[in-house]
XYZ file of C-alpha atoms in Angstrom:
135
model
C -93.182 -53.382 36.707
C -92.176 -50.441 34.539
C -94.432 -47.470 33.874
C -94.813 -48.613 30.265
C -95.970 -52.041 31.470
C -98.489 -50.352 33.765
C -99.693 -48.113 30.927
C -100.233 -51.190 28.776
C -102.394 -52.711 31.528
C -104.399 -49.498 31.856
C -104.862 -49.435 28.089
C -106.185 -53.000 28.091
C -108.583 -52.116 30.929
C -109.752 -48.917 29.201
C -108.391 -46.817 32.065
C -106.802 -44.135 29.910
C -107.184 -41.386 32.497
C -104.592 -43.231 34.629
C -102.099 -42.920 31.777
C -102.781 -39.194 31.487
C -102.333 -38.682 35.223
C -99.166 -40.776 35.395
C -97.416 -39.132 32.455
C -98.408 -35.604 33.470
C -97.173 -36.237 37.026
C -93.641 -36.865 35.721
C -91.108 -34.041 35.580
C -90.702 -32.750 32.031
C -87.257 -34.290 31.620
C -88.705 -37.751 32.381
C -91.426 -37.514 29.738
C -89.788 -39.483 26.965
C -91.098 -39.481 23.411
C -92.463 -42.971 24.062
C -94.358 -41.838 27.161
C -95.656 -38.776 25.335
C -96.818 -41.109 22.572
C -98.754 -43.074 25.177
C -100.209 -39.796 26.441
C -101.407 -38.983 22.906
C -102.987 -42.420 22.630
C -104.740 -41.940 25.986
C -106.018 -38.490 24.999
C -107.336 -39.878 21.701
C -109.062 -42.733 23.521
C -110.629 -40.261 25.948
C -111.890 -38.074 23.092
C -109.572 -35.232 24.095
C -108.342 -34.633 20.565
C -107.224 -31.034 21.009
C -104.949 -32.122 23.856
C -103.597 -34.968 21.725
C -102.859 -32.470 18.953
C -100.953 -30.209 21.355
C -98.657 -33.078 22.364
C -98.290 -34.107 18.715
C -97.182 -30.554 17.903
C -94.568 -30.798 20.662
C -93.209 -34.018 19.139
C -93.416 -32.887 15.510
C -89.759 -31.841 15.125
C -88.575 -35.296 16.200
C -91.289 -37.701 15.116
C -93.204 -36.308 12.138
C -91.472 -38.762 9.811
C -92.792 -41.798 11.686
C -95.964 -43.634 10.788
C -97.038 -43.586 14.451
C -96.981 -39.781 14.649
C -98.790 -39.417 11.323
C -101.443 -41.995 12.213
C -102.136 -40.515 15.641
C -102.341 -37.028 14.137
C -104.746 -38.217 11.458
C -106.885 -39.913 14.088
C -107.037 -36.811 16.300
C -107.802 -34.540 13.341
C -110.486 -36.835 11.945
C -112.374 -37.007 15.210
C -111.783 -33.306 15.931
C -113.624 -32.590 12.709
C -116.845 -33.802 14.345
C -116.694 -31.117 16.998
C -118.024 -31.519 20.494
C -121.606 -30.940 19.362
C -121.544 -33.640 16.686
C -122.253 -31.040 14.005
C -121.067 -31.609 10.439
C -117.394 -32.167 10.016
C -114.983 -29.399 9.131
C -113.576 -29.977 5.624
C -110.160 -28.471 6.429
C -109.653 -30.839 9.353
C -110.742 -33.784 7.234
C -108.295 -32.807 4.505
C -105.477 -32.541 7.063
C -106.454 -35.915 8.511
C -106.374 -37.434 5.040
C -102.913 -36.033 4.434
C -101.691 -37.507 7.732
C -103.129 -40.953 6.917
C -101.549 -40.779 3.433
C -98.213 -39.915 5.035
C -98.551 -42.788 7.507
C -99.094 -45.202 4.605
C -95.916 -43.964 2.919
C -93.939 -44.752 6.085
C -94.653 -48.502 5.961
C -96.886 -49.117 8.990
C -97.840 -52.612 10.147
C -100.649 -54.233 8.149
C -103.402 -53.550 10.700
C -102.533 -49.838 10.743
C -102.336 -49.798 6.961
C -105.886 -51.188 6.817
C -107.100 -48.599 9.310
C -105.483 -45.765 7.336
C -107.184 -46.965 4.155
C -110.507 -47.162 5.983
C -110.140 -43.635 7.346
C -109.222 -42.368 3.886
C -112.372 -43.938 2.454
C -114.505 -42.309 5.169
C -112.858 -38.957 4.496
C -113.546 -39.233 0.759
C -117.177 -40.095 1.483
C -117.519 -37.264 4.005
C -115.961 -34.643 1.740
C -117.964 -35.799 -1.281
C -121.248 -35.510 0.596
C -120.656 -31.995 1.964
C -122.406 -28.945 0.543
C -120.119 -26.658 -1.464
C -120.711 -23.805 1.004
C -118.784 -25.545 3.797
């Protein structure tokens, strides 16, 4: 079984911390873009959005023109906007998330991702519309 096969099993079982541990245990040269993408997914699923964003920044020069990178960035930014305390969302992060979801749509994602991007964009519009002007 390959590491990617194992990661898929961990994903299905909701054991995302195993993915984080496995990818981070690899020497840097063995951390392929695909494995780093799985690391981002695991961080997002664990609610560790700032860590996901750090890995996304590392991959930006190579992958920013892919729908996967844009979608995962939008996801991490959207949920980062909540903050750890659950306080009101940060408008700048929401705007950045919206831009990432828009970019993902332009890069022809699969239909289920397209639907998710549109749903996130609707939530962002609702969230930004309902915020006081002072934020």
